[in-house]
Amino acid sequence: MILVTGGAGFIGSNFVLDWLAQSAEPVLNLDDLTYAGNMQNLASLQADPRHVFVKGSIADGELLTKLLAQHQPRAVLNFAAESHVDRSIHGPEAFIQTNVVGTFKLLEAVRHYWAALPLEAKQTFKFLHVSTDEVYGSLSKDAPAFTEQHAYEPNSPYSASKAASDHLVRAYHHTYGLPVVTTNCSNNYGPLHFPEKLIPLMIVNALAGKPLPVYGDGMQVRDWLYVKDHCSALRRVLEAGRLGETYNVGGWNEMPNISIVNTVCNLLDELRPRADGKPYASQISYVTDRPGHDRRYAIDASKIERELGWKPAETFATGIRKTVAWYLANPEWVSHVQSGTYREWVQTQYAAA
Ligand code: NAD
Ligand code: DAU
């Protein structure tokens, strides 16, 4: 089996669902179910014996050692993290605890487990660390996109904590020979995305008749990738990525935030017009900018394409249409997330613990 950490979050749950739709190999899913972890994302796997869920932290070395010994995974994929830049500005400590200390504890447990594996299992084992393009910092308007050679220049507590985790992963390969691969991906969007991030926030606020808060002048540029394409890239890297390497993953799709917001508004105008006939874009409200806001990210994904033959299947036009349609088709998921009832599972399940 494979061990996935953070598999109840946005990308992790998409990954687990896609994996089990395509493979018979079981998944051990370790997630601490913070506010970002949602068991409803995995509801379709409730009766599936191939999905083994454990609530716990990657910072819990004892638990990790026990789980590794018990389940003997052939690979570990580390999605678990605090992931929201704005939260990292308001409260950076959780980011250091999970992204830095947690990754360190995970690496330690995995290193000891891997060192004791029989030769064949040892030779095929892989640790895939899921990271972000934000570690590279901000690009000027015309600068070439980030390649894997770009220097790390993280600018937020979030990106600094992810950069630290990437460095630890690299060091464990260099020093101990741990078979690692790291991916640095651009902004994901798609189903099951927590509505604190730009695209899902705009969709749910628009439908609720609330303002659509655009930071600063709205001209910050991000590269957007449909989440299922990120998942296919991770499967490919797990399968064939070269040990000790890093792979940039992106959608070749740079867009300013205001264009993203307008695209979402236009799709909603088409698919669920407002009762008063006004366009959703009339709800756009420019608000104070994010402190230290990175102006532009852009990913050069030619290495993963050249070496591993990976390419995104969705364009932004197809992916964003699927995404908006998913939110319109899943009002219950949205309302449970907004009301907080998605967290009741944690209380019910662990009330006696
Ligand atoms: P998310 O916030 O939606 O999910 C994170 C998950 O990790 C949650 O289920 C949470 O409960 C869990 N978690 C948090 N702390 C934990 C801990 N100590 N132990 C175990 N589980 C813990 O994040 P996401 O957007 O799905 O991102 C997943 C990974 O991908 C992160 O490492 C992130 O840095 C990286 N990434 C995200 C994006 C993006 O656009 N969302 C892009 C590139 C890379
Ligand atoms: O680049 C990859 C990163 O993308 C991941 O590593 C992070 O985990 C993920 O959260 C994301 O970070 P961003 O900060 O780019 O994503 P977010 O959705 O928070 O914001 C996208 C852009 O939209 C950013 O320029 C800030 C802006 N924004 C965001 C929100 C929530 C707004 O203008 N208004 C908003 O309300």
Tab-separated table of C-alpha atoms and ligand atoms in Angstrom:
chain	number	residue	atom	x	y	z
A	1	MET	CA	0.000	0.000	0.000
A	2	ILE	CA	0.897	3.658	-0.115
A	3	LEU	CA	0.813	6.108	2.795
A	4	VAL	CA	-0.791	9.464	2.005
A	5	THR	CA	-0.593	12.246	4.588
A	6	GLY	CA	-3.151	15.063	4.496
A	7	GLY	CA	-5.508	12.941	2.409
A	8	ALA	CA	-8.672	14.601	3.747
A	9	GLY	CA	-7.705	18.029	2.418
A	10	PHE	CA	-8.335	19.492	-1.018
A	11	ILE	CA	-5.567	17.956	-3.139
A	12	GLY	CA	-5.002	14.924	-0.899
A	13	SER	CA	-8.638	13.807	-1.075
A	14	ASN	CA	-8.738	14.314	-4.850
A	15	PHE	CA	-5.568	12.233	-5.042
A	16	VAL	CA	-6.945	9.403	-2.871
A	17	LEU	CA	-10.240	9.302	-4.813
A	18	ASP	CA	-8.439	9.229	-8.169
A	19	TRP	CA	-5.918	6.658	-6.969
A	20	LEU	CA	-8.564	4.223	-5.768
A	21	ALA	CA	-10.569	4.756	-8.953
A	22	GLN	CA	-7.574	3.632	-10.995
A	23	SER	CA	-5.657	1.186	-8.842
A	24	ALA	CA	-6.335	-1.793	-6.618
A	25	GLU	CA	-3.527	-0.764	-4.266
A	26	PRO	CA	-4.805	0.328	-0.825
A	27	VAL	CA	-4.163	3.731	0.726
A	28	LEU	CA	-3.312	4.422	4.350
A	29	ASN	CA	-4.530	7.983	4.894
A	30	LEU	CA	-3.051	9.862	7.867
A	31	ASP	CA	-4.701	13.218	8.454
A	32	ASP	CA	-5.007	15.302	11.610
A	33	LEU	CA	-8.373	16.730	10.487
A	34	THR	CA	-7.622	20.376	11.097
A	35	TYR	CA	-10.227	22.847	9.847
A	36	ALA	CA	-8.992	22.000	6.295
A	37	GLY	CA	-9.526	18.246	6.639
A	38	ASN	CA	-13.000	17.088	5.671
A	39	MET	CA	-14.130	13.464	5.887
A	40	GLN	CA	-17.072	14.292	3.629
A	41	ASN	CA	-14.551	14.537	0.812
A	42	LEU	CA	-13.960	10.808	1.321
A	43	ALA	CA	-17.564	9.758	1.995
A	44	SER	CA	-17.699	7.599	-1.138
A	45	LEU	CA	-14.911	5.433	0.348
A	46	GLN	CA	-16.658	4.727	3.642
A	47	ALA	CA	-17.267	1.068	2.855
A	48	ASP	CA	-14.118	0.583	0.786
A	49	PRO	CA	-11.614	-1.679	2.610
A	50	ARG	CA	-8.816	-0.298	0.421
A	51	HIS	CA	-9.041	3.040	2.265
A	52	VAL	CA	-7.625	2.925	5.783
A	53	PHE	CA	-8.087	6.242	7.562
A	54	VAL	CA	-6.142	7.239	10.682
A	55	LYS	CA	-6.641	10.551	12.461
A	56	GLY	CA	-3.251	11.767	13.597
A	57	SER	CA	-0.427	14.196	13.021
A	58	ILE	CA	2.718	13.897	10.944
A	59	ALA	CA	4.399	15.493	13.958
A	60	ASP	CA	3.614	12.405	16.077
A	61	GLY	CA	6.762	10.308	15.663
A	62	GLU	CA	5.526	7.419	17.803
A	63	LEU	CA	2.313	7.062	15.798
A	64	LEU	CA	4.257	7.214	12.525
A	65	THR	CA	6.669	4.509	13.616
A	66	LYS	CA	3.765	2.292	14.626
A	67	LEU	CA	1.824	2.860	11.384
A	68	LEU	CA	4.846	2.263	9.169
A	69	ALA	CA	5.693	-0.997	10.945
A	70	GLN	CA	2.099	-2.187	10.843
A	71	HIS	CA	1.236	-1.306	7.224
A	72	GLN	CA	4.634	-1.521	5.478
A	73	PRO	CA	3.912	1.058	2.738
A	74	ARG	CA	5.989	0.964	-0.423
A	75	ALA	CA	5.765	4.764	-0.755
A	76	VAL	CA	4.858	7.872	1.220
A	77	LEU	CA	3.230	10.949	-0.309
A	78	ASN	CA	3.337	13.979	1.951
A	79	PHE	CA	0.441	16.368	1.325
A	80	ALA	CA	-0.123	17.289	4.992
A	81	ALA	CA	0.439	20.981	5.588
A	82	GLU	CA	-1.021	24.250	6.670
A	83	SER	CA	-1.666	25.699	3.220
A	84	HIS	CA	-3.318	29.124	3.355
A	85	VAL	CA	-1.076	32.177	2.938
A	86	ASP	CA	-3.482	34.607	4.682
A	87	ARG	CA	-3.689	32.327	7.734
A	88	SER	CA	0.114	32.146	7.826
A	89	ILE	CA	0.222	35.943	8.046
A	90	HIS	CA	-2.237	36.021	10.959
A	91	GLY	CA	-0.766	33.009	12.801
A	92	PRO	CA	2.518	31.613	11.505
A	93	GLU	CA	3.199	29.178	14.359
A	94	ALA	CA	0.977	26.345	13.120
A	95	PHE	CA	2.838	26.540	9.804
A	96	ILE	CA	6.182	26.014	11.516
A	97	GLN	CA	4.773	23.163	13.613
A	98	THR	CA	3.218	21.206	10.750
A	99	ASN	CA	5.188	22.189	7.675
A	100	VAL	CA	8.648	22.264	9.269
A	101	VAL	CA	8.553	20.184	12.479
A	102	GLY	CA	5.922	17.811	11.077
A	103	THR	CA	7.879	17.159	7.890
A	104	PHE	CA	11.023	16.621	9.970
A	105	LYS	CA	9.284	14.080	12.219
A	106	LEU	CA	7.873	12.313	9.185
A	107	LEU	CA	11.283	12.167	7.526
A	108	GLU	CA	12.840	10.779	10.698
A	109	ALA	CA	10.246	8.028	11.051
A	110	VAL	CA	10.443	7.159	7.349
A	111	ARG	CA	14.253	7.149	7.393
A	112	HIS	CA	14.368	4.537	10.173
A	113	TYR	CA	11.622	2.473	8.547
A	114	TRP	CA	13.313	2.577	5.133
A	115	ALA	CA	16.763	1.724	6.545
A	116	ALA	CA	15.394	-1.490	8.054
A	117	LEU	CA	13.512	-2.657	4.943
A	118	PRO	CA	14.640	-5.814	3.129
A	119	LEU	CA	16.858	-4.998	0.127
A	120	GLU	CA	14.253	-5.232	-2.621
A	121	ALA	CA	11.660	-3.140	-0.786
A	122	LYS	CA	14.381	-0.670	0.141
A	123	GLN	CA	15.407	-0.261	-3.491
A	124	THR	CA	11.906	0.473	-4.741
A	125	PHE	CA	10.691	2.690	-1.853
A	126	LYS	CA	9.892	6.351	-2.589
A	127	PHE	CA	9.084	9.443	-0.514
A	128	LEU	CA	7.202	12.029	-2.579
A	129	HIS	CA	7.055	15.489	-1.032
A	130	VAL	CA	4.258	17.698	-2.385
A	131	SER	CA	5.368	21.311	-2.444
A	132	THR	CA	4.577	24.642	-4.023
A	133	ASP	CA	5.868	27.154	-6.553
A	134	GLU	CA	5.636	29.818	-3.825
A	135	VAL	CA	9.071	28.757	-2.518
A	136	TYR	CA	10.598	30.572	-5.513
A	137	GLY	CA	9.189	33.968	-4.497
A	138	SER	CA	7.780	36.577	-6.860
A	139	LEU	CA	8.564	37.194	-10.548
A	140	SER	CA	8.675	40.548	-12.301
A	141	LYS	CA	6.244	41.053	-15.193
A	142	ASP	CA	8.453	39.794	-18.018
A	143	ALA	CA	10.819	37.436	-16.182
A	144	PRO	CA	10.940	33.841	-17.462
A	145	ALA	CA	8.835	31.282	-15.591
A	146	PHE	CA	10.303	29.351	-12.620
A	147	THR	CA	12.471	26.409	-13.613
A	148	GLU	CA	13.793	23.859	-11.102
A	149	GLN	CA	17.050	25.873	-11.030
A	150	HIS	CA	15.403	29.052	-9.752
A	151	ALA	CA	16.734	30.177	-6.345
A	152	TYR	CA	14.440	29.798	-3.354
A	153	GLU	CA	13.164	33.235	-2.235
A	154	PRO	CA	10.052	32.569	-0.109
A	155	ASN	CA	8.178	35.681	0.998
A	156	SER	CA	5.382	34.570	3.345
A	157	PRO	CA	5.503	32.487	6.526
A	158	TYR	CA	3.671	29.793	4.515
A	159	SER	CA	6.159	29.706	1.647
A	160	ALA	CA	9.120	29.964	4.050
A	161	SER	CA	7.824	26.955	5.978
A	162	LYS	CA	7.342	24.969	2.753
A	163	ALA	CA	10.833	25.985	1.598
A	164	ALA	CA	12.235	24.720	4.907
A	165	SER	CA	10.437	21.410	4.413
A	166	ASP	CA	11.802	21.107	0.864
A	167	HIS	CA	15.322	21.699	2.175
A	168	LEU	CA	14.901	19.001	4.834
A	169	VAL	CA	13.686	16.539	2.202
A	170	ARG	CA	16.675	17.373	0.024
A	171	ALA	CA	19.060	16.984	2.968
A	172	TYR	CA	17.643	13.552	3.862
A	173	HIS	CA	18.440	12.396	0.362
A	174	HIS	CA	21.909	13.895	0.298
A	175	THR	CA	22.894	12.790	3.804
A	176	TYR	CA	21.046	9.517	4.379
A	177	GLY	CA	20.293	8.448	0.821
A	178	LEU	CA	16.537	8.503	1.485
A	179	PRO	CA	14.844	7.982	-1.918
A	180	VAL	CA	12.924	11.242	-2.250
A	181	VAL	CA	11.344	13.270	-5.037
A	182	THR	CA	9.835	16.754	-4.591
A	183	THR	CA	7.199	18.433	-6.739
A	184	ASN	CA	6.640	22.197	-6.809
A	185	CYS	CA	3.185	22.934	-8.170
A	186	SER	CA	1.298	26.091	-9.053
A	187	ASN	CA	-2.195	27.123	-7.868
A	188	ASN	CA	-4.682	24.249	-7.974
A	189	TYR	CA	-8.436	24.607	-8.396
A	190	GLY	CA	-11.298	22.135	-8.731
A	191	PRO	CA	-13.814	20.115	-6.677
A	192	LEU	CA	-13.490	19.922	-2.855
A	193	HIS	CA	-11.507	23.166	-2.603
A	194	PHE	CA	-12.024	24.867	0.773
A	195	PRO	CA	-13.774	28.217	0.259
A	196	GLU	CA	-11.059	30.326	1.883
A	197	LYS	CA	-9.020	30.208	-1.352
A	198	LEU	CA	-9.724	32.558	-4.263
A	199	ILE	CA	-11.783	30.467	-6.710
A	200	PRO	CA	-14.115	28.605	-4.308
A	201	LEU	CA	-14.521	31.748	-2.187
A	202	MET	CA	-15.659	33.712	-5.232
A	203	ILE	CA	-18.136	30.990	-6.237
A	204	VAL	CA	-19.747	30.623	-2.817
A	205	ASN	CA	-19.795	34.369	-2.085
A	206	ALA	CA	-21.288	35.116	-5.486
A	207	LEU	CA	-24.097	32.597	-4.933
A	208	ALA	CA	-24.735	33.954	-1.434
A	209	GLY	CA	-25.024	37.532	-2.757
A	210	LYS	CA	-21.925	38.575	-0.796
A	211	PRO	CA	-19.082	40.889	-1.940
A	212	LEU	CA	-16.263	39.312	-3.983
A	213	PRO	CA	-13.105	40.605	-2.250
A	214	VAL	CA	-10.272	41.272	-4.713
A	215	TYR	CA	-6.990	42.161	-3.003
A	216	GLY	CA	-5.192	45.354	-4.112
A	217	ASP	CA	-5.508	46.067	-7.843
A	218	GLY	CA	-6.347	42.433	-8.738
A	219	MET	CA	-3.446	42.291	-11.200
A	220	GLN	CA	-1.417	39.654	-9.327
A	221	VAL	CA	-0.682	36.754	-11.629
A	222	ARG	CA	-0.919	33.042	-10.765
A	223	ASP	CA	-0.547	29.898	-12.893
A	224	TRP	CA	-3.662	27.734	-12.481
A	225	LEU	CA	-3.815	23.937	-12.723
A	226	TYR	CA	-6.907	21.725	-12.458
A	227	VAL	CA	-6.464	19.545	-9.363
A	228	LYS	CA	-6.939	16.252	-11.245
A	229	ASP	CA	-4.000	17.217	-13.462
A	230	HIS	CA	-1.867	17.766	-10.365
A	231	CYS	CA	-2.911	14.299	-9.178
A	232	SER	CA	-1.941	12.706	-12.506
A	233	ALA	CA	1.441	14.456	-12.338
A	234	LEU	CA	2.002	13.057	-8.832
A	235	ARG	CA	1.122	9.533	-9.941
A	236	ARG	CA	3.584	9.874	-12.809
A	237	VAL	CA	6.353	11.234	-10.564
A	238	LEU	CA	5.743	8.432	-8.090
A	239	GLU	CA	6.035	5.954	-10.917
A	240	ALA	CA	9.026	7.317	-12.797
A	241	GLY	CA	10.443	10.444	-11.112
A	242	ARG	CA	14.212	10.347	-10.649
A	243	LEU	CA	15.346	10.121	-7.031
A	244	GLY	CA	16.729	13.322	-5.521
A	245	GLU	CA	15.131	15.409	-8.286
A	246	THR	CA	12.535	18.152	-8.113
A	247	TYR	CA	9.796	18.600	-10.731
A	248	ASN	CA	7.850	21.797	-11.375
A	249	VAL	CA	4.178	21.151	-12.139
A	250	GLY	CA	1.973	23.779	-13.778
A	251	GLY	CA	-0.772	24.428	-16.264
A	252	TRP	CA	0.940	26.873	-18.625
A	253	ASN	CA	-1.888	29.132	-17.690
A	254	GLU	CA	-0.931	32.505	-16.224
A	255	MET	CA	-3.825	34.799	-15.380
A	256	PRO	CA	-4.352	37.937	-13.302
A	257	ASN	CA	-6.717	37.470	-10.357
A	258	ILE	CA	-9.305	39.876	-11.711
A	259	SER	CA	-9.598	37.813	-14.909
A	260	ILE	CA	-10.142	34.684	-12.804
A	261	VAL	CA	-12.888	36.423	-10.850
A	262	ASN	CA	-14.534	37.728	-14.026
A	263	THR	CA	-14.401	34.249	-15.594
A	264	VAL	CA	-16.137	32.749	-12.540
A	265	CYS	CA	-18.756	35.523	-12.636
A	266	ASN	CA	-19.432	35.001	-16.348
A	267	LEU	CA	-19.863	31.252	-15.880
A	268	LEU	CA	-22.298	31.804	-13.025
A	269	ASP	CA	-24.216	34.342	-15.157
A	270	GLU	CA	-24.595	31.575	-17.729
A	271	LEU	CA	-25.253	28.595	-15.436
A	272	ARG	CA	-27.154	30.183	-12.511
A	273	PRO	CA	-28.188	33.756	-13.425
A	274	ARG	CA	-29.021	36.134	-10.557
A	275	ALA	CA	-32.734	36.531	-9.906
A	276	ASP	CA	-32.515	40.307	-10.530
A	277	GLY	CA	-30.753	39.779	-13.880
A	278	LYS	CA	-27.667	41.744	-12.783
A	279	PRO	CA	-24.203	40.294	-13.513
A	280	TYR	CA	-22.332	38.643	-10.622
A	281	ALA	CA	-19.380	40.931	-11.451
A	282	SER	CA	-21.381	43.754	-9.848
A	283	GLN	CA	-20.501	42.082	-6.488
A	284	ILE	CA	-16.732	42.605	-7.019
A	285	SER	CA	-15.225	44.724	-4.256
A	286	TYR	CA	-11.572	45.826	-4.220
A	287	VAL	CA	-10.163	45.471	-0.700
A	288	THR	CA	-6.872	46.103	1.120
A	289	ASP	CA	-4.005	44.095	-0.325
A	290	ARG	CA	-2.452	41.035	1.363
A	291	PRO	CA	0.755	42.108	3.226
A	292	GLY	CA	3.864	41.157	1.213
A	293	HIS	CA	1.627	39.940	-1.621
A	294	ASP	CA	3.668	38.129	-4.312
A	295	ARG	CA	2.994	39.793	-7.648
A	296	ARG	CA	3.516	36.958	-10.083
A	297	TYR	CA	4.148	33.203	-10.189
A	298	ALA	CA	4.700	31.262	-13.397
A	299	ILE	CA	5.797	27.658	-13.788
A	300	ASP	CA	7.993	26.254	-16.510
A	301	ALA	CA	6.774	22.646	-16.580
A	302	SER	CA	9.002	21.499	-19.439
A	303	LYS	CA	11.149	19.169	-17.295
A	304	ILE	CA	8.247	16.941	-16.205
A	305	GLU	CA	6.907	16.987	-19.764
A	306	ARG	CA	10.280	16.118	-21.299
A	307	GLU	CA	11.395	13.479	-18.760
A	308	LEU	CA	8.112	11.920	-17.724
A	309	GLY	CA	5.796	12.749	-20.613
A	310	TRP	CA	3.272	14.477	-18.319
A	311	LYS	CA	0.959	17.204	-19.630
A	312	PRO	CA	-2.221	18.681	-18.159
A	313	ALA	CA	-5.413	17.269	-19.677
A	314	GLU	CA	-7.553	20.337	-18.926
A	315	THR	CA	-7.293	23.869	-20.242
A	316	PHE	CA	-8.386	26.619	-17.873
A	317	ALA	CA	-11.624	27.003	-19.876
A	318	THR	CA	-12.580	23.331	-19.437
A	319	GLY	CA	-11.336	23.035	-15.847
A	320	ILE	CA	-13.058	26.131	-14.507
A	321	ARG	CA	-16.359	25.143	-16.128
A	322	LYS	CA	-16.163	21.724	-14.424
A	323	THR	CA	-15.285	23.437	-11.151
A	324	VAL	CA	-18.173	25.920	-11.171
A	325	ALA	CA	-20.543	23.103	-12.211
A	326	TRP	CA	-19.279	20.973	-9.286
A	327	TYR	CA	-20.016	23.725	-6.742
A	328	LEU	CA	-23.477	24.239	-8.228
A	329	ALA	CA	-24.153	20.494	-8.031
A	330	ASN	CA	-22.902	20.157	-4.437
A	331	PRO	CA	-24.683	22.787	-2.302
A	332	GLU	CA	-24.709	20.390	0.667
A	333	TRP	CA	-20.932	20.101	0.736
A	334	VAL	CA	-20.717	23.902	0.610
A	335	SER	CA	-23.273	24.453	3.352
A	336	HIS	CA	-21.632	21.888	5.670
A	337	VAL	CA	-18.288	23.565	5.166
A	338	GLN	CA	-19.754	27.009	5.757
A	339	SER	CA	-21.752	26.030	8.829
A	340	GLY	CA	-18.912	23.956	10.277
A	341	THR	CA	-21.019	20.774	10.457
A	342	TYR	CA	-18.363	18.952	8.430
A	343	ARG	CA	-16.322	18.943	11.632
A	344	GLU	CA	-18.978	17.043	13.564
A	345	TRP	CA	-17.540	13.774	12.277
A	346	VAL	CA	-14.360	14.469	14.248
A	347	GLN	CA	-16.312	15.118	17.440
A	348	THR	CA	-18.568	12.088	17.002
A	349	GLN	CA	-15.813	9.717	15.988
A	350	TYR	CA	-13.345	10.755	18.663
A	351	ALA	CA	-15.693	11.780	21.468
A	352	ALA	CA	-14.633	8.836	23.600
A	353	ALA	CA	-10.911	9.054	22.785
B	1	NAD	P1	-5.402	21.722	2.503
B	1	NAD	O1	-5.168	22.793	3.502
B	1	NAD	O2	-6.686	21.681	1.750
B	1	NAD	O3	-5.236	20.284	3.193
B	1	NAD	C1	-4.226	19.997	4.100
B	1	NAD	C2	-4.589	18.698	4.802
B	1	NAD	O4	-3.525	18.377	5.713
B	1	NAD	C3	-5.867	18.770	5.622
B	1	NAD	O5	-6.651	17.618	5.408
B	1	NAD	C4	-5.371	18.832	7.057
B	1	NAD	O6	-6.283	18.277	7.994
B	1	NAD	C5	-4.092	18.033	6.962
B	1	NAD	N1	-3.116	18.354	8.015
B	1	NAD	C6	-2.762	19.585	8.468
B	1	NAD	N2	-1.834	19.467	9.430
B	1	NAD	C7	-1.594	18.131	9.591
B	1	NAD	C8	-0.731	17.380	10.417
B	1	NAD	N3	0.080	17.964	11.314
B	1	NAD	N4	-0.726	16.026	10.292
B	1	NAD	C9	-1.542	15.401	9.401
B	1	NAD	N5	-2.393	16.087	8.600
B	1	NAD	C10	-2.414	17.418	8.692
B	1	NAD	O7	-4.154	21.790	1.511
B	1	NAD	P2	-4.097	21.477	-0.053
B	1	NAD	O8	-4.445	22.703	-0.799
B	1	NAD	O9	-4.794	20.215	-0.302
B	1	NAD	O10	-2.512	21.261	-0.212
B	1	NAD	C11	-1.932	19.971	-0.028
B	1	NAD	C12	-0.428	20.092	-0.212
B	1	NAD	O11	-0.146	20.590	-1.514
B	1	NAD	C13	0.230	21.064	0.762
B	1	NAD	O12	1.464	20.526	1.146
B	1	NAD	C14	0.426	22.336	-0.062
B	1	NAD	O13	1.544	23.068	0.400
B	1	NAD	C15	0.670	21.757	-1.435
B	1	NAD	N6	0.277	22.613	-2.569
B	1	NAD	C16	-0.970	23.173	-2.618
B	1	NAD	C17	-1.333	23.919	-3.736
B	1	NAD	C18	-2.704	24.548	-3.859
B	1	NAD	O14	-2.937	25.315	-4.798
B	1	NAD	N7	-3.650	24.234	-2.986
B	1	NAD	C19	-0.424	24.107	-4.780
B	1	NAD	C20	0.858	23.526	-4.679
B	1	NAD	C21	1.182	22.765	-3.570
B	2	DAU	O1	1.002	28.760	-5.838
B	2	DAU	C1	0.625	27.641	-5.093
B	2	DAU	C2	-0.111	28.081	-3.849
B	2	DAU	O2	-1.393	28.533	-4.261
B	2	DAU	C3	-0.246	26.990	-2.806
B	2	DAU	O3	1.030	26.636	-2.350
B	2	DAU	C4	-1.096	27.462	-1.624
B	2	DAU	O4	-1.289	26.416	-0.701
B	2	DAU	C5	-2.440	27.912	-2.169
B	2	DAU	O5	-3.234	28.422	-1.122
B	2	DAU	C6	-2.248	28.982	-3.236
B	2	DAU	O6	-1.734	30.205	-2.671
B	2	DAU	P1	-2.270	31.628	-3.122
B	2	DAU	O7	-1.999	32.606	-2.059
B	2	DAU	O8	-1.825	31.960	-4.495
B	2	DAU	O9	-3.852	31.260	-3.213
B	2	DAU	P2	-5.168	32.043	-2.764
B	2	DAU	O10	-6.318	31.301	-3.338
B	2	DAU	O11	-5.188	32.353	-1.306
B	2	DAU	O12	-5.019	33.420	-3.558
B	2	DAU	C7	-4.871	33.442	-4.967
B	2	DAU	C8	-4.692	34.886	-5.380
B	2	DAU	O13	-5.924	35.583	-5.152
B	2	DAU	C9	-3.648	35.621	-4.557
B	2	DAU	O14	-2.973	36.547	-5.406
B	2	DAU	C10	-4.459	36.370	-3.505
B	2	DAU	C11	-5.755	36.664	-4.215
B	2	DAU	N1	-6.966	36.704	-3.378
B	2	DAU	C12	-7.186	35.650	-2.544
B	2	DAU	C13	-8.316	35.627	-1.747
B	2	DAU	C14	-8.571	34.485	-0.788
B	2	DAU	C15	-7.875	37.743	-3.501
B	2	DAU	O15	-7.667	38.680	-4.288
B	2	DAU	N2	-8.979	37.721	-2.711
B	2	DAU	C16	-9.249	36.720	-1.822
B	2	DAU	O16	-10.277	36.769	-1.113
